[in-house]
PDB file of C-alpha atoms in Angstrom:
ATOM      1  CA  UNK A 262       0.000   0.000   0.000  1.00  0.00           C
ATOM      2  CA  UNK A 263       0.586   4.005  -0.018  1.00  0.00           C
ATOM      3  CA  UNK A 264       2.938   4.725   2.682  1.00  0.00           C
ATOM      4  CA  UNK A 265       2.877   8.754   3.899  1.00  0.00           C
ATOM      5  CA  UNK A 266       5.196  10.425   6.292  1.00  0.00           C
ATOM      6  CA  UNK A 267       3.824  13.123   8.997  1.00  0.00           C
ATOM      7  CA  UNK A 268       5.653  15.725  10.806  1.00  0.00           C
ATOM      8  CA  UNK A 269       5.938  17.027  13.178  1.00  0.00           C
ATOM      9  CA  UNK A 270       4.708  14.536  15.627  1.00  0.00           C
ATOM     10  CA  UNK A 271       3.634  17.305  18.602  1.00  0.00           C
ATOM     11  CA  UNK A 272       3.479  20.875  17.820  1.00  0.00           C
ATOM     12  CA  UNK A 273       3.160  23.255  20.825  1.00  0.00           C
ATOM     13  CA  UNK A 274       1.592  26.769  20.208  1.00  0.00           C
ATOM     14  CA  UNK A 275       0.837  29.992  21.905  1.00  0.00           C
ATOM     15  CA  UNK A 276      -3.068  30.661  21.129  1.00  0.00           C
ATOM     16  CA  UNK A 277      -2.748  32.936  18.334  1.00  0.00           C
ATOM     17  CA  UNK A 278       0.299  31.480  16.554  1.00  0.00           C
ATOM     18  CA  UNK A 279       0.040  30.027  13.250  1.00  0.00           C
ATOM     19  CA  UNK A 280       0.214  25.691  12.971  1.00  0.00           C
ATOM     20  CA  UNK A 281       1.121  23.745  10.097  1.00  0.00           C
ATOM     21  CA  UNK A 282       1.473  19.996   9.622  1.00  0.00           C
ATOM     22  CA  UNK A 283       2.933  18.464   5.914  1.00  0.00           C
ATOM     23  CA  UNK A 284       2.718  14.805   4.834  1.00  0.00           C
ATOM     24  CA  UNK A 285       5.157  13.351   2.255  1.00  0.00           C
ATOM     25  CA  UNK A 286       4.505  10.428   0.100  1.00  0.00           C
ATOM     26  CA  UNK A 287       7.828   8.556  -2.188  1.00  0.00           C
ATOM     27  CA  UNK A 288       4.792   7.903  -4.659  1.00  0.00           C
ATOM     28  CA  UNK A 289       2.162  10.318  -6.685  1.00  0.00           C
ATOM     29  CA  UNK A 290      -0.810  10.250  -4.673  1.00  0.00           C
ATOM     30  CA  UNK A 291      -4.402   9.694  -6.335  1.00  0.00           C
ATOM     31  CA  UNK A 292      -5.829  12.558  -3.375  1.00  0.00           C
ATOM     32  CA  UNK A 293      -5.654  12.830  -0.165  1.00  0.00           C
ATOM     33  CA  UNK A 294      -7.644  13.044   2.767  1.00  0.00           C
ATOM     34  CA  UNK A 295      -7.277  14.923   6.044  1.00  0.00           C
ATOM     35  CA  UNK A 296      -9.007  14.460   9.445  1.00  0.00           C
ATOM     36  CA  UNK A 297      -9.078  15.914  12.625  1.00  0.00           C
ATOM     37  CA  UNK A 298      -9.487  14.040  15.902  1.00  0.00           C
ATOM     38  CA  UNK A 299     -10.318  15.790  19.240  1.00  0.00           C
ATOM     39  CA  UNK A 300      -8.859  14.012  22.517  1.00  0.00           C
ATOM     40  CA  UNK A 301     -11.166  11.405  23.525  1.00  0.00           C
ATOM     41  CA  UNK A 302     -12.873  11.647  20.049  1.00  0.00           C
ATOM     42  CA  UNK A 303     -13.057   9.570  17.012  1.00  0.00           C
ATOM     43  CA  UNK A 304     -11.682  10.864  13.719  1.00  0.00           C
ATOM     44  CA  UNK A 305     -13.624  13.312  12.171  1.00  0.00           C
ATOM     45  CA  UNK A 306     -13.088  13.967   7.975  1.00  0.00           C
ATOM     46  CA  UNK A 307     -12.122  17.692   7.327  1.00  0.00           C
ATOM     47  CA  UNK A 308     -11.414  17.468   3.525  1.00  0.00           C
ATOM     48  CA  UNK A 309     -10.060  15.862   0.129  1.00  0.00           C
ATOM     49  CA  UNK A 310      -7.716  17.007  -1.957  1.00  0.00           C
ATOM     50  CA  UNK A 311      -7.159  15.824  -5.622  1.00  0.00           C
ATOM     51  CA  UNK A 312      -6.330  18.302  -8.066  1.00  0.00           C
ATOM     52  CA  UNK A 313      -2.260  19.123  -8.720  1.00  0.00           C
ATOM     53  CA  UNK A 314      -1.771  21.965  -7.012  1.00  0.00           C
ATOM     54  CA  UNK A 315      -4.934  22.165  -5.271  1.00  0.00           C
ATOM     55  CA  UNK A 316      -5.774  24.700  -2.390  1.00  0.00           C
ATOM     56  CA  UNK A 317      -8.530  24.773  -0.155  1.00  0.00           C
ATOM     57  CA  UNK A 318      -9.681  26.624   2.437  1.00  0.00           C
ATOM     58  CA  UNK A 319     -11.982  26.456   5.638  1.00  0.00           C
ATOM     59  CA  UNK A 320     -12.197  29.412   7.367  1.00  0.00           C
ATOM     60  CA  UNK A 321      -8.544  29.826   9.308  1.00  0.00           C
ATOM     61  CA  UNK A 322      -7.461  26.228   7.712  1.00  0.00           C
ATOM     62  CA  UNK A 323      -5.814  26.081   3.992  1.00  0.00           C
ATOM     63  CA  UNK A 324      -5.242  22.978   2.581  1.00  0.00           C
ATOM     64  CA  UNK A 325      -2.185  22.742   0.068  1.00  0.00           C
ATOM     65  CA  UNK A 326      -1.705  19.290  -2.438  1.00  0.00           C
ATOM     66  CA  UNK A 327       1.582  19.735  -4.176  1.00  0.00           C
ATOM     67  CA  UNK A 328       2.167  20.207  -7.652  1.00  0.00           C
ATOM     68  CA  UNK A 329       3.559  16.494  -7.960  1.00  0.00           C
ATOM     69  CA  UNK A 330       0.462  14.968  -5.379  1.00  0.00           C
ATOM     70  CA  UNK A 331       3.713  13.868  -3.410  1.00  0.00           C
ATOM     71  CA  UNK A 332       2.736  16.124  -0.444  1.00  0.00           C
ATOM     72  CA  UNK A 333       0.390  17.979   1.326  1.00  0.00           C
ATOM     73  CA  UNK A 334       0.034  20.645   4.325  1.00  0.00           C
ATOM     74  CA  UNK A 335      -2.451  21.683   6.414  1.00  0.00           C
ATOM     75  CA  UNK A 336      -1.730  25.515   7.999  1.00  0.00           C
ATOM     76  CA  UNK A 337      -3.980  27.261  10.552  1.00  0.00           C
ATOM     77  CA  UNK A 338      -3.904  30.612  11.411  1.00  0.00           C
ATOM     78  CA  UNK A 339      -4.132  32.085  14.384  1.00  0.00           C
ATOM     79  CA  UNK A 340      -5.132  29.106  16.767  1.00  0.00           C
ATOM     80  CA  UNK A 341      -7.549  28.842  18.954  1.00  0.00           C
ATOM     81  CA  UNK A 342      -8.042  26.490  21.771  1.00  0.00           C
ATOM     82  CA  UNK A 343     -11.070  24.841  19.591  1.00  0.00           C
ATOM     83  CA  UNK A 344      -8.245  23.546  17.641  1.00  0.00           C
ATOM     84  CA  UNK A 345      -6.762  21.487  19.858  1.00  0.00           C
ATOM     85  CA  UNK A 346      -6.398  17.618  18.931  1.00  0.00           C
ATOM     86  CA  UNK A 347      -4.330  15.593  16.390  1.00  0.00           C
ATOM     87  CA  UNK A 348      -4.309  16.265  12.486  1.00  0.00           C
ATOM     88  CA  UNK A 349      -3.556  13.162  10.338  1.00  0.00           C
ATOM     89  CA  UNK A 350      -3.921  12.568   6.127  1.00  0.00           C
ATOM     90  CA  UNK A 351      -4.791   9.498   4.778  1.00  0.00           C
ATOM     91  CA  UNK A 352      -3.875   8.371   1.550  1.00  0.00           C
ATOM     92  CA  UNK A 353      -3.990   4.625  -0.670  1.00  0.00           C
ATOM     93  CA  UNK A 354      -6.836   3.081  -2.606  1.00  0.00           C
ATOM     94  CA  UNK A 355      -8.919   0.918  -1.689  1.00  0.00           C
ATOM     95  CA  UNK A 356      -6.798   0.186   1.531  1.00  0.00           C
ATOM     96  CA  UNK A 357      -6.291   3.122   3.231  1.00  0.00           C
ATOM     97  CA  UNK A 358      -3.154   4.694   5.050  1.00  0.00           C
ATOM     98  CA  UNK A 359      -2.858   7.265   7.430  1.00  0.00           C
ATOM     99  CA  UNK A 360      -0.194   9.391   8.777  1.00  0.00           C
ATOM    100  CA  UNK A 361       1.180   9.543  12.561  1.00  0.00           C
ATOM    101  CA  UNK A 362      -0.744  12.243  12.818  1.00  0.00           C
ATOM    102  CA  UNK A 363       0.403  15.435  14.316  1.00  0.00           C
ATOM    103  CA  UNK A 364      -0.654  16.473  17.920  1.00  0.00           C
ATOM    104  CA  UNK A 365      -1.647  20.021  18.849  1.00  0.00           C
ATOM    105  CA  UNK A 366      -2.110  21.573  22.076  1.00  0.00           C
ATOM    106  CA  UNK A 367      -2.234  25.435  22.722  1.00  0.00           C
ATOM    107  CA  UNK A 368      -0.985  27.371  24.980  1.00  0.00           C
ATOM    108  CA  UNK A 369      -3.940  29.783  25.895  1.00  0.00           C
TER     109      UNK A 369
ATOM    110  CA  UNK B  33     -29.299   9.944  12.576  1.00  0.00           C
ATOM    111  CA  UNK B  34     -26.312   8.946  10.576  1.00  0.00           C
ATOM    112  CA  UNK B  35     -23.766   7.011  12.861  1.00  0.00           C
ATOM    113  CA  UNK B  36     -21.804   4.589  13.253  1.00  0.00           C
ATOM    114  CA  UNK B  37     -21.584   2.399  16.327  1.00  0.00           C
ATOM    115  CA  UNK B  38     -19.326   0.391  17.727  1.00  0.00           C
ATOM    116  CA  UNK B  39     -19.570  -2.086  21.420  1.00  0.00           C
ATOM    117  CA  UNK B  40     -18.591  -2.465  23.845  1.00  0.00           C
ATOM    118  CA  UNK B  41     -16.920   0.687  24.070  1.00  0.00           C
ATOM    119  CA  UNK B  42     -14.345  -0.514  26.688  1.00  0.00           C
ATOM    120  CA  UNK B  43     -13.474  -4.062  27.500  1.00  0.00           C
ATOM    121  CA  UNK B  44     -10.934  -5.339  29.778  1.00  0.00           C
ATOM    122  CA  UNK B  45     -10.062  -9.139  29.190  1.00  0.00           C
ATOM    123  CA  UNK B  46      -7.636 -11.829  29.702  1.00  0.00           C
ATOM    124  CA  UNK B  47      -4.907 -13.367  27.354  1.00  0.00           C
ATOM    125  CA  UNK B  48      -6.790 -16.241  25.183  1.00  0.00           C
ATOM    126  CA  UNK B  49     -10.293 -15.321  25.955  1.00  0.00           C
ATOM    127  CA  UNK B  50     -12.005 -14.813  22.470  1.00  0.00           C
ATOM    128  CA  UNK B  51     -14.121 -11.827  22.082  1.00  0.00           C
ATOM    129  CA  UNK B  52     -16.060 -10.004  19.202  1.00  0.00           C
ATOM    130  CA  UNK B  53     -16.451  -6.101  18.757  1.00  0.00           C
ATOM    131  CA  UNK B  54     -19.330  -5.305  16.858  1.00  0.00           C
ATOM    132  CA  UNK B  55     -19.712  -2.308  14.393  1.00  0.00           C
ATOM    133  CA  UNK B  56     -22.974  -1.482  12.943  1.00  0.00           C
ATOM    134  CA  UNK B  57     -23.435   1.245   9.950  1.00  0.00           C
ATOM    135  CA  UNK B  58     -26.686   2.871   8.998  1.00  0.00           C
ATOM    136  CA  UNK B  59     -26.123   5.171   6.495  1.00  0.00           C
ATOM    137  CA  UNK B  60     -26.243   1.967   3.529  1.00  0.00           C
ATOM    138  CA  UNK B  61     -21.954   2.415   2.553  1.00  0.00           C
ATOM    139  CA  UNK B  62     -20.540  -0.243   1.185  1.00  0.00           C
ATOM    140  CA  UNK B  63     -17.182   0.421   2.530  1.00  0.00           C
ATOM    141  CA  UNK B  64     -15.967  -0.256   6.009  1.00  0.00           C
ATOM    142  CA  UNK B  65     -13.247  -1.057   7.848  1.00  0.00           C
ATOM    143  CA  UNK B  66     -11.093  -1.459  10.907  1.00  0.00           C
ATOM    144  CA  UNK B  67      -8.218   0.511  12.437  1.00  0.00           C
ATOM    145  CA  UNK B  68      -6.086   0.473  15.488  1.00  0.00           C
ATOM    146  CA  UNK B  69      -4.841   2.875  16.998  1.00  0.00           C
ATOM    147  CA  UNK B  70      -1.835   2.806  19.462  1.00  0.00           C
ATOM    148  CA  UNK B  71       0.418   6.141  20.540  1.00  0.00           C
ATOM    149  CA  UNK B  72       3.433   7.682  17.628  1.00  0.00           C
ATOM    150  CA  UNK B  73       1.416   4.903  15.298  1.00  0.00           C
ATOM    151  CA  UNK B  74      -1.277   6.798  14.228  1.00  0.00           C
ATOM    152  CA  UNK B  75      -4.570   4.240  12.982  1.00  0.00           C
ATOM    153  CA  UNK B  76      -3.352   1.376  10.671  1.00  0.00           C
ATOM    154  CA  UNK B  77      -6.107  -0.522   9.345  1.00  0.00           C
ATOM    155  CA  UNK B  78      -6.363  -3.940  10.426  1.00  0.00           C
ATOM    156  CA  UNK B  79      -9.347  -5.384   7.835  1.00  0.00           C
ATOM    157  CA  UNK B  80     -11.176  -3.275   5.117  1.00  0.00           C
ATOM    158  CA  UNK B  81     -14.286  -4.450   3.212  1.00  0.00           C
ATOM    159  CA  UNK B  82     -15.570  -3.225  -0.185  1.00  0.00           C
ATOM    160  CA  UNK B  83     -19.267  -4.894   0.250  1.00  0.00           C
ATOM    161  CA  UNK B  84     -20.896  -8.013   1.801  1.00  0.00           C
ATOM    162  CA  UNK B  85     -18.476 -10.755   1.712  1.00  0.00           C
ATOM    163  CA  UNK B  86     -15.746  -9.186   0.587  1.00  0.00           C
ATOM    164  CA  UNK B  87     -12.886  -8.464   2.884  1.00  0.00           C
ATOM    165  CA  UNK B  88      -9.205  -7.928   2.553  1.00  0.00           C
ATOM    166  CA  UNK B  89      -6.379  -7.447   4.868  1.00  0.00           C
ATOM    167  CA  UNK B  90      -4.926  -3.890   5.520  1.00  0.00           C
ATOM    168  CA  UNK B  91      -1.916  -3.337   7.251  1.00  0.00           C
ATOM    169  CA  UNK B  92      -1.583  -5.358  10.401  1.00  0.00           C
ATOM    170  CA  UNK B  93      -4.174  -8.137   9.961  1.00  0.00           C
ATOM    171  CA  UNK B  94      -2.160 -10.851  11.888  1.00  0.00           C
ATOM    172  CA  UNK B  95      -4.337 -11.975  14.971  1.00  0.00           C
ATOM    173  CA  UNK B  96      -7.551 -10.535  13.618  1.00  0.00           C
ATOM    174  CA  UNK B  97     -10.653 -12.126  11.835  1.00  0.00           C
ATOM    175  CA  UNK B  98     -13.552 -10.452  10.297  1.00  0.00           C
ATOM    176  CA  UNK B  99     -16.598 -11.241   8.715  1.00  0.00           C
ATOM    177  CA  UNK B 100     -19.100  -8.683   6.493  1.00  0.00           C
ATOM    178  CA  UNK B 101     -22.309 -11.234   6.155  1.00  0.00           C
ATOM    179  CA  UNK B 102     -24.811  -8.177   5.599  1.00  0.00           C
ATOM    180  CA  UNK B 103     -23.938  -4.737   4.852  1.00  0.00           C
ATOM    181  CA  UNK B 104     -24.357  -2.849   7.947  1.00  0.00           C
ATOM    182  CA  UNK B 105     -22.637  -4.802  10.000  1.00  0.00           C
ATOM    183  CA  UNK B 106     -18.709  -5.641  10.443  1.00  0.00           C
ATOM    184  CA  UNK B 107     -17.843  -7.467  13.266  1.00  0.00           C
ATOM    185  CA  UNK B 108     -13.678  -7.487  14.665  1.00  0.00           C
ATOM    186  CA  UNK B 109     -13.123 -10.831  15.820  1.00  0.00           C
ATOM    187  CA  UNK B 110     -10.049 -11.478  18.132  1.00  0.00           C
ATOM    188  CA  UNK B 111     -10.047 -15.587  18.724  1.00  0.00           C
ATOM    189  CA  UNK B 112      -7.431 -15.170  21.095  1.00  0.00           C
ATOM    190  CA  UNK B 113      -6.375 -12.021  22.311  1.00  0.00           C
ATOM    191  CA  UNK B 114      -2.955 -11.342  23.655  1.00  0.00           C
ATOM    192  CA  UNK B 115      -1.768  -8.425  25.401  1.00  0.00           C
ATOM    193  CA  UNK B 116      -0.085  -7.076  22.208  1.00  0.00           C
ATOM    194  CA  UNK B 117      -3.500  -6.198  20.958  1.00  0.00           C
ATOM    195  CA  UNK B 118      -4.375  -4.279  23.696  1.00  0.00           C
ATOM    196  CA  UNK B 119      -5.712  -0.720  21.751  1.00  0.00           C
ATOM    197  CA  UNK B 120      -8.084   1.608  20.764  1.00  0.00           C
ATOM    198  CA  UNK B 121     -10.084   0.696  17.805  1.00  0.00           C
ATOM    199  CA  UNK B 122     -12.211   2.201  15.393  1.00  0.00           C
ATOM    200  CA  UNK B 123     -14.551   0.686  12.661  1.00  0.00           C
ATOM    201  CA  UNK B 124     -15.460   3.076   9.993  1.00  0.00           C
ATOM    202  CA  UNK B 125     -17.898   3.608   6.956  1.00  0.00           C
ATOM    203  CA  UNK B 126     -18.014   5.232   3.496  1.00  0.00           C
ATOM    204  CA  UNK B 127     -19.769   4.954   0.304  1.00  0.00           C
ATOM    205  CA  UNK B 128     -16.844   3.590  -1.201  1.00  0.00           C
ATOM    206  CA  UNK B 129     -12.990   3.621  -0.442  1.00  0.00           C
ATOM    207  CA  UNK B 130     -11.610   6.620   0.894  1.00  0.00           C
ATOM    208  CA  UNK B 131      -8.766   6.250  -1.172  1.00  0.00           C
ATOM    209  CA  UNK B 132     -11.073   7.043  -3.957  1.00  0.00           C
ATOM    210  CA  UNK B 133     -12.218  10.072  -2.183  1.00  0.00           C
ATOM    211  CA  UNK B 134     -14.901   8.905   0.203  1.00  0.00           C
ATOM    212  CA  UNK B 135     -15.281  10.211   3.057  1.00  0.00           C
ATOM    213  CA  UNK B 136     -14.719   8.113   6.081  1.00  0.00           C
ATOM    214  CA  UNK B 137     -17.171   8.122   8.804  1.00  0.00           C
ATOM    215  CA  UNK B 138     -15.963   6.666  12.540  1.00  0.00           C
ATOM    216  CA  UNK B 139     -17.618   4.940  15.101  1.00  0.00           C
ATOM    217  CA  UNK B 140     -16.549   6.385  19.022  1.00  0.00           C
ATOM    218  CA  UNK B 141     -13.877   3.667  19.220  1.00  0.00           C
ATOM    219  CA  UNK B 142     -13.542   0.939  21.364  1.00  0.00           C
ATOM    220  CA  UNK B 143     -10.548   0.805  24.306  1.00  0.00           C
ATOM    221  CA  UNK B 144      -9.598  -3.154  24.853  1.00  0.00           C
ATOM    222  CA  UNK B 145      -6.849  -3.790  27.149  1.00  0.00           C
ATOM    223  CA  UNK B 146      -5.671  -7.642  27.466  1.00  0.00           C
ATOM    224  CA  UNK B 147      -3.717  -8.628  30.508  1.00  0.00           C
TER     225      UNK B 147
END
């Protein structure tokens, strides 16, 4: 299957401060999906990306799919606390990788 | 409303002891699945199934049975449990594969600890 890296594992942030996570595939990726998952939740689907090049946006989040599909970020601006959890992509066919995920907590 | 549910949600158990986590969908996907989740792993998917009777192994199947007899349900079978498998776990559910851009809908999880 589609293997993806994640970094950075933990990202710490003053409330206010910008965040941004990136995951890296060795292969062209078909699209790729992004979730968010609050502590103690389950994993909730944010977006998909598919186009070369592709940005999105929700509100403080931009999504970013490279112009090879190799990679992808997620930035948010200006955190707030309501941010707070892990941010992981997930990428493959009909089985399904994610990333390690990247963990953010704020610092209010 | 549009869920997916998973029980028990915890379960504490001894080494060998068989047990089945159930996962029921009722939003009519034809997609679900199974993932683990332990800490700096992220989920890996255990099983995945593309409709009734179909299932195929994902990542870290070893130790694992399912079965996908009627759509909605997807039942996690662990025949004999070992501490190794001790976990959160999450089924999930989509119209199709979310590597084909479905969107992947999870159940609350399920926290099994084998001692």
């Amino acid at each position: 299957g589609q293997q993806v890296m994640q970094i950075p594992q933990y990202q710490h942030v003053q409330e206010g401060e910008d965040f941004t996570t990136y995951c890296n595939s060795s292969t062209t990726l078909s699209n790729i999906q992004w979730y968010k998952q609050r502590p103690g939740g389950h994993p909730v689907f944010l977006i998909q990306l598919v186009k070369s090049g592709e940005v999105k946006k929700q509100k403080r989040l931009t999504f970013q799919f490279g112009e090879a599909k190799k990679n992808s970020s997620l930035h948010i601006t200006a955190t707030q606390t309501t941010d707070v959890g892990t941010y992981f992509c997930a990428v493959g066919n009909e089985k399904l990788t994610f990333g390690t995920g990247t963990r953010l907590t704020i610092i209010p | 409303e549009a869920q997916v549910t998973q029980n028990p949600r915890y379960l504490i158990t001894v080494t060998g002891k068989k047990l089945t986590v159930t996962c029921s969908q009722n939003m009519n996907h034809e997609y679900m699945s199974w993932y683990r989740q332990d800490p700096g792993l992220g989920l890996r998917q255990i099983y995945y199934s593309m409709n009734v009777e179909v299932t195929d192994k994902g990542d870290v199947p070893e130790g694992y049975k399912v079965s996908r007899k009627e759509k909605r349900n997807f039942p996690l079978i662990l025949e004999s449990p070992s501490p190794n498998q001790t976990s959160l776990y999450f089924c999930a559910s989509s119209l199709g594969s979310g590597g084909y851009g479905y969107e992947q809908y999870f159940g609350p999880g399920t926290r099994l600890t084998v001692t």
